[in-house]
Amino acid sequence: MTPLVQSFVGHFGEMGSRWGINRTVGQIYALIFVSPTALCADEIADTLACSRSNVSMGLKELQSWRLVKMKHVAGDRREFFEAPTDAWEVFRTLAEERRRREMEPTLTMLRSALLEEPGSEADRIAQERMRSMHDLIDLLSTWFDDVQRLDAQTLAKLMRMGSKVQKLLELTGQLKSGSKE
Amino acid sequence: MTPLVQSFVGHFGEMGSRWGINRTVGQIYALIFVSPTALCADEIADTLACSRSNVSMGLKELQSWRLVKMKHVAGDRREFFEAPTDAWEVFRTLAEERRRREMEPTLTMLRSALLEEPGSEADRIAQERMRSMHDLIDLLSTWFDDVQRLDAQTLAKLMRMGSKVQKLLELTGQLKSGSKE
DNA sequence: TCGAAGTTTCAGTAATTACTGAAATTTGAT
DNA sequence: ATCAAATTTCAGTAATTACTGAAACTTCGA
């Protein structure tokens, strides 16, 4: 590893816990991400000085996040791994997986809680707050879904507009005056 | 705790680790969020059957995330805690804190890595990928900043439009034809 | 079908993170 | 200033999570 790659890999290792992955998984991803060629598990274990089995587990997790994909090389029985380099694709994948893992279970729980009959005034208030939480998460979730379908260019354009979008919305409101909003 | 509140608190405890907080912190937040009145630390420790000091630590963390705020009651020396109930406000707070904790350190690292002189072809390729990662995170970061300034209503409107935004953008492109995009 | 190369699983251990209770500190009324 | 109520800190311990190495399994060529 060159010093440049080393600092990148090191950072991903340290940030891992904040991002909900462990040190090794972060390092493996970083290493694959900047590697010019696909890497095999042994190379990774060797470079990161950790056990082969740890790499195996880490790769499985990264695949479950769809952050690395396997690649077969003709005439070589080993499995090689590479990371999508299109940053937009990576972002969309991450957003989608996070939605699935971090939001969907909560939505399910909230939906069932909202079906219960409140047994007290405290329950009624609790349910009211759960409803506002549900509605927001639901909205964000649907929105993610929609945005995911936009191509990178459109998204970038949208983002570069930033808060100017507000003015755009006001404009449209005028054009199709009589909107229910 | 009523069964309704219990299942909500329980869920937040379980999801805690996925969200980067621990069980107790998740439970404390959930409890405060649905409580009709502000709670004091002793009540929380009592309800969750955990130590007073654990609650103290948890509250400190939740305050650092700006998810709960302290409230003083006249003639009572204890501190009471309540959670903002406006879901939009909560979402913005979370997005902002996450940006600060999960994205900013990486941006800093990437910026300094991009200033280095690549020492090899591998370094050059690595740096190229780091640049695309940097540019995306930077874009997202700025965008969050902008969007944060929008009021809840505008944001909700924008989200409800979902992917229709694309058509809106195409339309604007036509209006001010000759755009550099 | 055998064996070698490659991969995964898993039980045990190391490292980290969470929690507790006691002691120290802070706060505010008298 | 003093005291008591409230809160925080922190060292020790419990619980959880990460990692390793050995064994089991899989795959493919001969």
Short mmCIF file of C-alpha atoms (C1' of nucleotides) in Angstrom, two decimals:
data_model
loop_
_atom_site.label_atom_id
_atom_site.label_comp_id
_atom_site.label_asym_id
_atom_site.label_seq_id
_atom_site.Cartn_x
_atom_site.Cartn_y
_atom_site.Cartn_z
CA MET A 1 0.00 0.00 0.00
CA THR A 2 1.25 3.44 -0.87
CA PRO A 3 0.97 6.11 1.85
CA LEU A 4 -1.92 7.67 -0.07
CA VAL A 5 -3.93 4.47 -0.09
CA GLN A 6 -2.92 3.75 3.45
CA SER A 7 -4.42 6.95 4.78
CA PHE A 8 -7.62 6.36 2.81
CA VAL A 9 -7.95 2.79 4.07
CA GLY A 10 -7.09 3.88 7.59
CA HIS A 11 -9.77 6.53 7.58
CA PHE A 12 -12.43 4.08 6.43
CA GLY A 13 -11.38 1.75 9.20
CA GLU A 14 -11.78 4.46 11.80
CA MET A 15 -15.08 5.76 10.43
CA GLY A 16 -16.48 2.26 10.11
CA SER A 17 -18.13 2.21 13.50
CA ARG A 18 -19.87 5.53 12.85
CA TRP A 19 -21.19 4.13 9.59
CA GLY A 20 -22.46 0.93 11.16
CA ILE A 21 -19.79 -1.38 9.82
CA ASN A 22 -16.69 -2.62 11.59
CA ARG A 23 -13.10 -1.60 11.05
CA THR A 24 -12.12 -4.47 8.79
CA VAL A 25 -15.20 -4.14 6.61
CA GLY A 26 -14.47 -0.43 6.15
CA GLN A 27 -10.86 -1.12 5.26
CA ILE A 28 -11.74 -3.88 2.82
CA TYR A 29 -14.15 -1.61 1.02
CA ALA A 30 -11.69 1.26 0.86
CA LEU A 31 -8.98 -1.00 -0.49
CA ILE A 32 -11.17 -2.46 -3.20
CA PHE A 33 -12.57 0.95 -4.08
CA VAL A 34 -9.23 2.49 -4.95
CA SER A 35 -7.64 -0.61 -6.43
CA PRO A 36 -7.06 -0.39 -10.19
CA THR A 37 -7.73 -4.11 -10.51
CA ALA A 38 -10.13 -6.56 -8.86
CA LEU A 39 -8.60 -8.14 -5.74
CA CYS A 40 -8.79 -11.67 -4.40
CA ALA A 41 -9.40 -12.45 -0.74
CA ASP A 42 -5.84 -13.50 -0.05
CA GLU A 43 -4.40 -10.26 -1.36
CA ILE A 44 -6.81 -8.34 0.87
CA ALA A 45 -6.00 -10.39 3.98
CA ASP A 46 -2.34 -9.96 3.23
CA THR A 47 -2.51 -6.21 2.67
CA LEU A 48 -4.66 -5.53 5.73
CA ALA A 49 -2.77 -8.03 7.88
CA CYS A 50 -5.89 -9.80 9.08
CA SER A 51 -7.13 -13.35 8.84
CA ARG A 52 -8.48 -14.90 5.72
CA SER A 53 -11.74 -15.77 7.45
CA ASN A 54 -12.23 -12.21 8.58
CA VAL A 55 -11.93 -11.08 4.98
CA SER A 56 -14.42 -13.73 3.94
CA MET A 57 -16.96 -12.41 6.45
CA GLY A 58 -16.27 -8.81 5.48
CA LEU A 59 -16.73 -9.51 1.79
CA LYS A 60 -20.00 -11.24 2.53
CA GLU A 61 -21.23 -8.17 4.38
CA LEU A 62 -20.08 -5.80 1.64
CA GLN A 63 -21.86 -7.94 -0.91
CA SER A 64 -25.02 -7.81 1.19
CA TRP A 65 -24.75 -4.02 0.98
CA ARG A 66 -24.10 -4.40 -2.77
CA LEU A 67 -20.95 -2.32 -2.35
CA VAL A 68 -18.65 -4.88 -3.95
CA LYS A 69 -19.28 -7.42 -6.64
CA MET A 70 -17.58 -10.65 -7.50
CA LYS A 71 -15.69 -11.07 -10.72
CA HIS A 72 -14.33 -14.25 -12.24
CA VAL A 73 -11.12 -14.34 -14.16
CA ALA A 74 -10.83 -16.99 -16.88
CA GLY A 75 -8.42 -19.75 -15.93
CA ASP A 76 -8.31 -18.70 -12.28
CA ARG A 77 -10.35 -20.48 -9.68
CA ARG A 78 -10.14 -17.65 -7.20
CA GLU A 79 -12.89 -15.09 -6.79
CA PHE A 80 -11.98 -11.46 -7.38
CA PHE A 81 -13.80 -8.44 -6.02
CA GLU A 82 -14.28 -4.96 -7.31
CA ALA A 83 -16.37 -1.94 -6.30
CA PRO A 84 -18.64 0.08 -8.56
CA THR A 85 -16.79 3.31 -9.23
CA ASP A 86 -19.79 5.38 -10.25
CA ALA A 87 -20.32 7.47 -7.12
CA TRP A 88 -24.00 8.02 -7.92
CA GLU A 89 -24.65 4.35 -8.17
CA VAL A 90 -22.92 3.81 -4.84
CA PHE A 91 -24.94 6.54 -3.20
CA ARG A 92 -28.21 5.16 -4.48
CA THR A 93 -27.31 1.68 -3.34
CA LEU A 94 -26.44 2.95 0.12
CA ALA A 95 -29.58 5.02 0.42
CA GLU A 96 -31.71 2.08 -0.67
CA GLU A 97 -30.08 -0.36 1.73
CA ARG A 98 -30.30 2.09 4.60
CA ARG A 99 -33.94 2.64 3.92
CA ARG A 100 -34.55 -1.08 3.94
CA ARG A 101 -32.59 -1.73 7.12
CA GLU A 102 -33.14 1.42 9.14
CA MET A 103 -36.55 2.69 8.13
CA GLU A 104 -38.71 -0.19 6.98
CA PRO A 105 -38.74 -2.13 10.27
CA THR A 106 -39.77 1.04 12.08
CA LEU A 107 -42.53 1.75 9.58
CA THR A 108 -43.88 -1.75 10.12
CA MET A 109 -43.82 -1.31 13.89
CA LEU A 110 -45.50 2.09 13.68
CA ARG A 111 -48.23 0.82 11.39
CA SER A 112 -49.15 -1.91 13.77
CA ALA A 113 -49.01 0.44 16.77
CA LEU A 114 -51.37 2.83 15.00
CA LEU A 115 -53.94 0.07 14.60
CA GLU A 116 -54.16 -0.44 18.36
CA GLU A 117 -56.97 1.13 20.31
CA PRO A 118 -55.45 3.69 22.71
CA GLY A 119 -56.19 2.63 26.29
CA SER A 120 -55.67 6.03 27.89
CA GLU A 121 -55.16 9.70 27.24
CA ALA A 122 -51.38 9.11 27.40
CA ASP A 123 -51.74 6.40 24.76
CA ARG A 124 -53.77 8.72 22.59
CA ILE A 125 -51.03 11.35 22.69
CA ALA A 126 -48.33 8.75 22.13
CA GLN A 127 -50.19 7.45 19.12
CA GLU A 128 -50.56 10.95 17.73
CA ARG A 129 -46.79 11.42 17.84
CA MET A 130 -46.21 8.00 16.36
CA ARG A 131 -48.50 8.98 13.54
CA SER A 132 -46.49 12.09 12.71
CA MET A 133 -43.31 10.02 12.82
CA HIS A 134 -44.88 7.40 10.59
CA ASP A 135 -46.10 9.93 8.07
CA LEU A 136 -42.69 11.53 7.74
CA ILE A 137 -40.76 8.30 7.41
CA ASP A 138 -43.31 7.06 4.91
CA LEU A 139 -42.94 10.24 2.88
CA LEU A 140 -39.15 10.09 2.93
CA SER A 141 -39.22 6.43 2.03
CA THR A 142 -41.46 6.96 -0.98
CA TRP A 143 -39.40 9.94 -2.03
CA PHE A 144 -36.17 7.93 -1.91
CA ASP A 145 -37.86 5.37 -4.09
CA ASP A 146 -38.81 7.99 -6.66
CA VAL A 147 -35.51 9.80 -6.63
CA GLN A 148 -33.70 6.54 -7.08
CA ARG A 149 -35.21 6.22 -10.50
CA LEU A 150 -33.81 9.55 -11.65
CA ASP A 151 -30.61 9.39 -13.64
CA ALA A 152 -27.43 10.81 -12.20
CA GLN A 153 -27.49 13.88 -14.39
CA THR A 154 -30.98 14.96 -13.37
CA LEU A 155 -30.19 14.40 -9.73
CA ALA A 156 -27.01 16.40 -9.94
CA LYS A 157 -28.90 19.20 -11.65
CA LEU A 158 -31.57 19.11 -8.95
CA MET A 159 -29.01 19.22 -6.21
CA ARG A 160 -27.00 21.99 -7.74
CA MET A 161 -30.15 24.04 -7.75
CA GLY A 162 -30.35 23.61 -4.03
CA SER A 163 -32.84 25.89 -2.38
CA LYS A 164 -33.63 27.60 -5.65
CA VAL A 165 -36.06 24.74 -6.07
CA GLN A 166 -38.37 26.69 -3.83
CA LYS A 167 -38.66 29.46 -6.38
CA LEU A 168 -39.21 26.90 -9.09
CA LEU A 169 -42.06 25.41 -7.13
CA GLU A 170 -43.61 28.82 -6.61
CA LEU A 171 -43.36 29.40 -10.33
CA THR A 172 -45.12 26.15 -11.18
CA GLY A 173 -47.77 26.91 -8.62
CA GLN A 174 -48.51 30.04 -10.60
CA LEU A 175 -48.48 28.35 -13.99
CA LYS A 176 -51.07 25.75 -13.07
CA SER A 177 -52.90 28.19 -10.78
CA GLY A 178 -55.69 26.58 -8.84
CA SER A 179 -53.51 23.77 -7.54
CA LYS A 180 -54.80 22.19 -4.35
CA GLU A 181 -51.59 23.15 -2.50
CA MET B 1 -45.68 2.03 30.58
CA THR B 2 -48.71 0.94 28.63
CA PRO B 3 -48.25 -1.96 26.20
CA LEU B 4 -48.41 0.52 23.31
CA VAL B 5 -45.55 2.62 24.67
CA GLN B 6 -43.68 -0.50 25.67
CA SER B 7 -43.58 -1.85 22.14
CA PHE B 8 -42.47 1.52 20.79
CA VAL B 9 -39.71 1.86 23.38
CA GLY B 10 -38.69 -1.73 22.85
CA HIS B 11 -38.37 -1.25 19.11
CA PHE B 12 -36.18 1.82 19.53
CA GLY B 13 -33.99 -0.16 21.87
CA GLU B 14 -33.57 -2.93 19.33
CA MET B 15 -32.97 -0.59 16.39
CA GLY B 16 -30.53 1.52 18.36
CA SER B 17 -27.45 -0.35 17.24
CA ARG B 18 -28.43 -0.05 13.57
CA TRP B 19 -28.88 3.66 14.06
CA GLY B 20 -25.53 4.13 15.77
CA ILE B 21 -26.81 4.61 19.30
CA ASN B 22 -27.05 2.05 22.06
CA ARG B 23 -30.12 0.34 23.43
CA THR B 24 -30.63 2.58 26.41
CA VAL B 25 -30.20 5.77 24.42
CA GLY B 26 -32.78 4.56 21.93
CA GLN B 27 -35.21 3.66 24.68
CA ILE B 28 -34.75 6.96 26.50
CA TYR B 29 -35.48 8.87 23.33
CA ALA B 30 -38.56 6.81 22.52
CA LEU B 31 -39.89 7.25 26.03
CA ILE B 32 -39.43 11.01 26.01
CA PHE B 33 -40.80 11.30 22.48
CA VAL B 34 -44.19 9.79 23.31
CA SER B 35 -44.48 11.18 26.83
CA PRO B 36 -47.22 13.81 27.19
CA THR B 37 -45.11 15.64 29.77
CA ALA B 38 -41.41 16.34 30.21
CA LEU B 39 -39.68 13.61 32.22
CA CYS B 40 -36.96 13.79 34.85
CA ALA B 41 -34.01 11.44 34.91
CA ASP B 42 -35.27 9.43 37.86
CA GLU B 43 -38.58 8.70 36.21
CA ILE B 44 -36.73 7.49 33.11
CA ALA B 45 -34.32 5.28 35.06
CA ASP B 46 -37.26 3.88 36.96
CA THR B 47 -39.39 3.19 33.89
CA LEU B 48 -36.56 1.60 31.91
CA ALA B 49 -35.17 -0.25 34.94
CA CYS B 50 -31.64 0.97 34.42
CA SER B 51 -29.21 2.95 36.50
CA ARG B 52 -29.48 6.64 37.10
CA SER B 53 -25.98 7.19 35.75
CA ASN B 54 -26.78 5.37 32.54
CA VAL B 55 -29.71 7.70 32.01
CA SER B 56 -27.44 10.66 32.68
CA MET B 57 -25.02 9.51 29.97
CA GLY B 58 -27.87 8.75 27.57
CA LEU B 59 -29.43 12.15 28.03
CA LYS B 60 -26.10 13.78 27.41
CA GLU B 61 -25.77 11.92 24.13
CA LEU B 62 -29.32 12.74 23.07
CA GLN B 63 -28.66 16.39 23.83
CA SER B 64 -25.51 16.27 21.72
CA TRP B 65 -27.72 15.04 18.88
CA ARG B 66 -30.17 17.83 19.77
CA LEU B 67 -32.93 15.23 19.97
CA VAL B 68 -34.02 16.19 23.48
CA LYS B 69 -33.97 19.48 25.28
CA MET B 70 -33.91 20.38 28.92
CA LYS B 71 -36.80 22.13 30.55
CA HIS B 72 -36.96 23.70 33.97
CA VAL B 73 -40.06 23.63 36.09
CA ALA B 74 -40.54 26.51 38.52
CA GLY B 75 -40.01 25.48 42.12
CA ASP B 76 -38.46 22.16 41.16
CA ARG B 77 -34.72 21.71 41.17
CA ARG B 78 -34.79 18.68 38.93
CA GLU B 79 -34.15 18.90 35.22
CA PHE B 80 -36.89 17.71 32.92
CA PHE B 81 -36.48 16.55 29.36
CA GLU B 82 -38.71 16.69 26.34
CA ALA B 83 -38.32 15.94 22.63
CA PRO B 84 -39.28 18.23 19.77
CA THR B 85 -42.49 16.78 18.34
CA ASP B 86 -42.27 18.42 14.93
CA ALA B 87 -41.12 15.52 12.79
CA TRP B 88 -39.60 17.82 10.18
CA GLU B 89 -37.50 19.56 12.73
CA VAL B 90 -36.30 16.20 14.03
CA PHE B 91 -35.43 15.03 10.55
CA ARG B 92 -33.47 18.15 9.77
CA THR B 93 -31.59 17.91 13.03
CA LEU B 94 -30.69 14.30 12.35
CA ALA B 95 -29.61 14.99 8.80
CA GLU B 96 -27.44 17.88 9.93
CA GLU B 97 -25.79 15.93 12.74
CA ARG B 98 -25.20 12.96 10.52
CA ARG B 99 -23.61 15.15 7.91
CA ARG B 100 -21.34 16.67 10.51
CA ARG B 101 -20.33 13.35 12.05
CA GLU B 102 -20.35 10.98 9.09
CA MET B 103 -19.48 13.09 6.09
CA GLU B 104 -17.36 16.03 7.16
CA PRO B 105 -14.39 14.07 8.53
CA THR B 106 -14.27 12.12 5.29
CA LEU B 107 -14.43 15.26 3.19
CA THR B 108 -11.50 16.66 5.14
CA MET B 109 -9.49 13.48 4.64
CA LEU B 110 -10.29 13.37 0.93
CA ARG B 111 -9.33 17.00 0.42
CA SER B 112 -5.95 16.46 1.92
CA ALA B 113 -5.42 13.22 -0.04
CA LEU B 114 -6.22 15.05 -3.26
CA LEU B 115 -3.47 17.57 -2.59
CA GLU B 116 -0.81 14.84 -2.51
CA GLU B 117 1.30 14.18 -5.56
CA PRO B 118 0.51 10.65 -6.81
CA GLY B 119 3.63 8.52 -6.58
CA SER B 120 2.57 5.88 -9.08
CA GLU B 121 -0.02 4.93 -11.65
CA ALA B 122 -1.96 3.10 -8.93
CA ASP B 123 -1.95 6.28 -6.86
CA ARG B 124 -3.17 8.27 -9.80
CA ILE B 125 -6.14 5.93 -10.28
CA ALA B 126 -6.83 5.89 -6.55
CA GLN B 127 -6.82 9.64 -6.46
CA GLU B 128 -9.20 9.79 -9.39
CA ARG B 129 -11.70 7.65 -7.52
CA MET B 130 -11.22 9.65 -4.37
CA ARG B 131 -11.99 12.75 -6.36
CA SER B 132 -15.30 11.38 -7.61
CA MET B 133 -16.16 10.36 -4.05
CA HIS B 134 -15.20 13.80 -2.79
CA ASP B 135 -17.25 15.59 -5.41
CA LEU B 136 -20.36 13.61 -4.63
CA ILE B 137 -20.13 13.96 -0.87
CA ASP B 138 -19.43 17.65 -1.28
CA LEU B 139 -22.46 18.04 -3.51
CA LEU B 140 -24.71 16.13 -1.11
CA SER B 141 -23.35 18.09 1.79
CA THR B 142 -24.03 21.45 0.20
CA TRP B 143 -27.43 20.27 -0.91
CA PHE B 144 -28.38 19.22 2.63
CA ASP B 145 -27.34 22.65 3.76
CA ASP B 146 -29.60 24.31 1.22
CA VAL B 147 -32.56 22.04 1.75
CA GLN B 148 -32.31 22.54 5.46
CA ARG B 149 -33.26 26.15 4.97
CA LEU B 150 -36.48 25.27 3.19
CA ASP B 151 -39.61 25.30 5.32
CA ALA B 152 -41.42 22.06 6.03
CA GLN B 153 -44.24 22.84 3.65
CA THR B 154 -42.01 23.43 0.64
CA LEU B 155 -40.00 20.34 1.40
CA ALA B 156 -43.11 18.23 1.72
CA LYS B 157 -44.36 19.59 -1.57
CA LEU B 158 -41.06 18.82 -3.23
CA MET B 159 -41.06 15.30 -1.90
CA ARG B 160 -44.62 14.59 -2.84
CA MET B 161 -43.69 15.52 -6.38
CA GLY B 162 -41.13 12.79 -6.33
CA SER B 163 -39.74 11.93 -9.70
CA LYS B 164 -42.06 14.40 -11.42
CA VAL B 165 -39.33 16.89 -10.58
CA GLN B 166 -37.53 15.60 -13.64
CA LYS B 167 -40.25 16.88 -15.93
CA LEU B 168 -40.23 20.16 -14.08
CA LEU B 169 -36.51 20.49 -14.68
CA GLU B 170 -36.91 19.71 -18.36
CA LEU B 171 -39.55 22.40 -18.55
CA THR B 172 -37.31 25.01 -16.95
CA GLY B 173 -34.50 24.00 -19.24
CA GLN B 174 -36.75 24.92 -22.14
CA LEU B 175 -37.87 28.21 -20.63
CA LYS B 176 -34.38 29.52 -20.17
CA SER B 177 -33.10 27.77 -23.31
CA GLY B 178 -29.39 28.04 -23.80
CA SER B 179 -28.57 26.81 -20.32
CA LYS B 180 -25.06 25.41 -19.99
CA GLU B 181 -26.44 22.02 -18.85
"C1'" DT C 1 -13.57 -40.40 -7.69
"C1'" DC C 2 -9.65 -38.33 -5.85
"C1'" DG C 3 -6.98 -34.51 -4.44
"C1'" DA C 4 -5.60 -29.82 -4.34
"C1'" DA C 5 -6.95 -25.05 -4.32
"C1'" DG C 6 -10.13 -22.10 -2.66
"C1'" DT C 7 -13.87 -20.67 0.47
"C1'" DT C 8 -16.88 -20.72 4.50
"C1'" DT C 9 -18.24 -21.90 9.11
"C1'" DC C 10 -17.78 -21.87 13.84
"C1'" DA C 11 -16.12 -22.33 18.59
"C1'" DG C 12 -13.06 -19.99 21.36
"C1'" DT C 13 -10.73 -15.70 22.50
"C1'" DA C 14 -9.62 -10.79 22.17
"C1'" DA C 15 -11.18 -6.23 22.00
"C1'" DT C 16 -14.62 -3.02 22.45
"C1'" DT C 17 -18.65 -0.98 24.17
"C1'" DA C 18 -22.33 -0.57 27.64
"C1'" DC C 19 -23.71 -0.37 32.34
"C1'" DT C 20 -23.49 0.02 37.36
"C1'" DG C 21 -22.77 1.92 41.96
"C1'" DA C 22 -20.01 4.68 44.72
"C1'" DA C 23 -17.71 8.92 45.11
"C1'" DA C 24 -17.19 13.63 43.60
"C1'" DT C 25 -19.24 17.67 41.97
"C1'" DT C 26 -22.72 21.07 41.19
"C1'" DT C 27 -26.74 23.72 42.41
"C1'" DG C 28 -29.70 26.53 44.98
"C1'" DA C 29 -32.19 27.52 49.19
"C1'" DT C 30 -31.48 29.12 53.90
"C1'" DA D 1 -20.98 29.45 54.18
"C1'" DT D 2 -23.65 25.21 54.89
"C1'" DC D 3 -26.54 21.62 53.76
"C1'" DA D 4 -29.30 18.63 51.07
"C1'" DA D 5 -31.00 17.51 46.64
"C1'" DA D 6 -29.70 16.58 42.12
"C1'" DT D 7 -26.40 15.41 38.68
"C1'" DT D 8 -22.05 13.78 36.76
"C1'" DT D 9 -17.85 11.21 36.65
"C1'" DC D 10 -15.32 7.20 36.71
"C1'" DA D 11 -13.26 2.73 37.85
"C1'" DG D 12 -14.67 -1.80 37.67
"C1'" DT D 13 -17.57 -5.30 35.57
"C1'" DA D 14 -20.90 -7.20 32.31
"C1'" DA D 15 -22.34 -7.79 27.75
"C1'" DT D 16 -21.57 -7.50 23.09
"C1'" DT D 17 -19.08 -7.51 18.97
"C1'" DA D 18 -14.94 -8.55 16.23
"C1'" DC D 19 -11.37 -11.65 15.04
"C1'" DT D 20 -8.68 -15.91 14.60
"C1'" DG D 21 -7.34 -20.56 13.36
"C1'" DA D 22 -8.79 -25.05 12.66
"C1'" DA D 23 -12.01 -27.89 10.55
"C1'" DA D 24 -15.59 -28.55 7.17
"C1'" DC D 25 -17.12 -27.80 2.88
"C1'" DT D 26 -17.06 -26.72 -2.27
"C1'" DT D 27 -15.28 -26.75 -6.76
"C1'" DC D 28 -12.92 -28.24 -10.50
"C1'" DG D 29 -9.20 -30.61 -13.03
"C1'" DA D 30 -7.02 -35.02 -13.82
#
